[in-house]
Amino acid sequence: MRRVAIVATGQTDHAKARDDASQPELIYEAVSRALADGGLSPGDIDAVVLANMELFEGRMLPDLWCGEAATAFLKPCIKIATGGTSGTSAVIAGFYQVASGLFDTALVVGWEKHSEGHTQTGMSMTDPLWDRNVAGGALNNFAISISQYMRTRGATREAAARVAVKARHNAALNPHAHLKMPDLTFEQAMESRVLAEPVRLLDMCPQSDGACAVVFASEGKAEKISSRPAWVHAAATRHDKPYLGDHGDRLSTMRTLRSAAQEVYSKLEIREPLKEFDVAEIYEPVTYAELAWYEALGFCKEGEAGRLIEEGVTHLTGELPVNPSGGVLSTNPVGASGVIRAAEAALQIHGKGGRRQVPDCRRALVTGYGVYSWSDVMVLGADRPN
Amino acid sequence: MVAGVGRTTYGRDERSIPEIVYEAVSCALADARMTRDDLDYIVTASIDLFDGKVASSVLITEVIGAVMKEEARVSDDGAAAFFQAAAMILSGRKKNVLVVAHAKNTESNYDALTEWSCDPLFMQPLGVNDPVAAALQADLWLGSGGQTEWMDRVAAVRGNVSMEEVRISRFLAEPLRERHRAPVCDGACAVVLTSNVERRPSNVVVTGLGLCVESHYLGDRDLIGCPALKSAGDRAFHLAGWKQSELDLAEISAPFAHQEILWTRALGLPSADARRSTIDGVSLNPSGGWFAGNPYVVAGLERICCAAEAVRAGRASKALAHGCWGPAGQGHAVVLLEGRN
């Protein structure tokens, strides 16, 4: 089977509002950086896969308006839109397009310009018969599931605050990140304004304007473009039921993430993910989710997530740095966020992490999260897969 | 290899989206003699703005068998979703992939919504939407040798009405009249693809694939030459190793009558004359094409279904199926199917 790697990445300088750039211009910024990263020109890209949740900006078929900014002139170009997992879904779709043999290279670009729409209105457009009456957007969903998670797993506000601080300190080392807060203190995170009990302001991800691009290449070509291609070793996806009421104890159970991770670990014979990965870029829209993901991904036993963050295991200098980029907690243009996870994992393997570089990074875990517990899991590695 | 197809009856449907999708998927799985357990992946096609719902494929996860399984949603025409599904099978990593497309055009104002697919800075303020873009294209075509009578005839034959009824219908956007466009409706369509080319009873093999998108700004485009369609077609024929003259059947997505003429020419097919359903051995849109009543987003996948059924029934041995999306057909996908015994 054809082996495929991420050979180049590029992203915009993410911000609350990029009034200086239109949606195509944001894409162009990320894409030109990715092409420069790989020493590539537009003609080197065979196919384009875009990721964007156009409802949030009040658009339709934005891939047709913005595609040319992603080199998609007289080329194959499709768009994936699967909520928060749009970026990781698109990355996986781009991988398959090159793995198919139809194309030798593919460019995957995710973007969002939240400042141009009203995202939470979009988020509240859930099933009109049952869910819409209780829809309160992302915040509401999390407030409910976090309350359950704290009760069943003993997760504490303190652990969540530590996640908030780690994320924004890491972001300060990332030139592209939106919320860079190098001086954020634990006390500030603990006392930030309550949004919806128990979720506080600094527990939540921002809404950002931004774009991110990755370039896939097939074996034979990948080695010519990058001296250390980030090979795709495995990928798995799980979607779940349509109604909010069917997702009891979402964060504690997280059956989609567990199942997808299990499939990937099984395939790669990974038994101790904490030891066997060098870095993890996981999709954590809220601090408590990062704790829940530690447990669902097998980094620790149930109820131990707090210990992991307290002991610094997932800090940049710890055994398994989680989200050295600052994560979704620091930067969240929805359509791009999943692509950013893959890009940040890939650039760690490429050795291009700058001040957030994890030394000797050879194997990375990438996850995506969205909608009602949808999960994507992918593993990238410096070694060519078998 | 196409293992099975299924669809709802297209028209105005009072049922919910999950209900119509369930019907299409159950038919396709039954036709393929598979259950949801046999599926490795599901690729869906739908658009949030049409469905009035965020991440709208969440509505259908149960009825497409995607709970605790792999799914991705393509927000273009169903033919684009088919393309992605075929790529996954070609990668060798997936065996059975379900493709599903759905839309309820009667529950939304399609014309208004397509305005939001146009560049908001330069095109949208001019009031450009799908019918307007198609009308500008038709106008250019008429100015370069096209005849109103030809598109009237396509509209009459495909839409099963008289030429007179076409000519007296209200203007939609001059020179296009109401009868020059396909009726909007509701529905869902599903196709099961499998890597197992020995599988019986179906013998429909996918031999060619092409997908291509043009420039967005109408002023930058060759609206008559349709380069994206030409490119997609060339790519598909090249992969299959076929020439256009080998085709028996072409199922082409043309939401506006003049486009059937433009698209057949761009694909290098014998020039179509809708009075005769077969031209130089190529049967063109025996299903009626889009004018038989297909929803946007579903239409391209429906063409693939029609072509697959014709090949399976022995009515054609080499068939072309086509889908398009965007103003005046900015994006196109071409699929070539062959019967193998």
Coordinates of N, CA and C in Angstrom, one line a residue, chain B residues 6-8 13 15-30 36 59-65 98 100-102 187-190:
Chain B
G6 N -29.6 2.8 -4.1 CA -31.0 3.0 -3.5 C -31.3 4.4 -3.5
R7 N -32.6 4.7 -3.6 CA -33.0 6.1 -3.6 C -34.5 6.2 -3.1
T8 N -34.8 7.5 -2.8 CA -36.2 7.7 -2.5 C -36.9 8.1 -3.8
D13 N -41.5 15.9 -0.3 CA -41.6 14.8 0.7 C -41.8 15.4 2.1
R15 N -41.7 13.8 4.8 CA -40.9 13.1 5.9 C -39.7 13.9 6.3
S16 N -39.1 13.6 7.4 CA -37.9 14.3 7.9 C -36.7 13.8 7.1
I17 N -35.6 14.5 7.2 CA -34.3 14.1 6.5 C -33.9 12.7 7.0
P18 N -33.8 12.4 8.3 CA -33.4 11.0 8.7 C -34.3 10.0 8.0
E19 N -35.6 10.3 7.9 CA -36.5 9.3 7.3 C -36.2 9.0 5.9
I20 N -36.0 10.1 5.1 CA -35.8 9.9 3.7 C -34.4 9.2 3.4
V21 N -33.4 9.6 4.3 CA -32.1 9.0 4.1 C -32.2 7.5 4.5
Y22 N -32.9 7.2 5.5 CA -33.1 5.8 5.9 C -33.6 4.9 4.7
E23 N -34.6 5.5 4.0 CA -35.2 4.7 2.9 C -34.1 4.5 1.8
A24 N -33.4 5.5 1.5 CA -32.4 5.3 0.4 C -31.3 4.3 0.8
V25 N -30.8 4.5 2.1 CA -29.7 3.6 2.6 C -30.2 2.1 2.7
S26 N -31.4 1.9 3.2 CA -31.9 0.5 3.4 C -32.0 -0.1 2.0
C27 N -32.5 0.7 1.0 CA -32.6 0.1 -0.3 C -31.2 -0.3 -0.9
A28 N -30.3 0.6 -0.7 CA -28.9 0.4 -1.3 C -28.3 -0.8 -0.6
L29 N -28.4 -0.9 0.7 CA -27.8 -2.0 1.4 C -28.4 -3.3 1.0
A30 N -29.8 -3.3 0.9 CA -30.5 -4.5 0.5 C -30.1 -4.9 -0.9
R36 N -25.0 -2.9 7.7 CA -24.2 -1.9 8.2 C -22.8 -2.4 8.7
L59 N -27.5 14.6 11.8 CA -28.9 14.2 11.8 C -29.1 12.8 11.4
I60 N -28.2 12.3 10.5 CA -28.4 11.0 9.9 C -27.4 9.9 10.3
T61 N -26.6 10.2 11.3 CA -25.6 9.2 11.7 C -26.2 7.8 12.0
E62 N -27.4 7.8 12.6 CA -28.0 6.5 12.9 C -28.5 5.8 11.7
V63 N -29.1 6.5 10.8 CA -29.7 5.8 9.7 C -28.7 5.5 8.6
I64 N -27.5 6.0 8.6 CA -26.5 5.6 7.6 C -25.6 4.6 8.2
G65 N -25.8 4.2 9.4 CA -25.0 3.2 10.1 C -23.6 3.7 10.5
L98 N -20.0 3.2 1.8 CA -21.4 3.7 1.5 C -21.3 5.2 1.2
V100 N -23.7 8.5 0.5 CA -25.1 9.0 0.7 C -25.2 10.5 0.4
A101 N -26.3 10.9 -0.3 CA -26.5 12.3 -0.5 C -27.9 12.6 -0.2
H102 N -28.2 13.8 0.4 CA -29.6 14.2 0.7 C -29.8 15.7 0.6
G187 N -35.2 14.7 -1.6 CA -34.8 13.2 -1.8 C -33.5 12.9 -1.3
A188 N -33.2 11.6 -1.3 CA -31.9 11.1 -0.9 C -31.5 9.9 -1.8
C189 N -30.2 9.7 -1.9 CA -29.7 8.6 -2.8 C -28.5 8.0 -2.2
A190 N -28.3 6.7 -2.4 CA -27.2 6.0 -1.7 C -26.6 5.0 -2.7

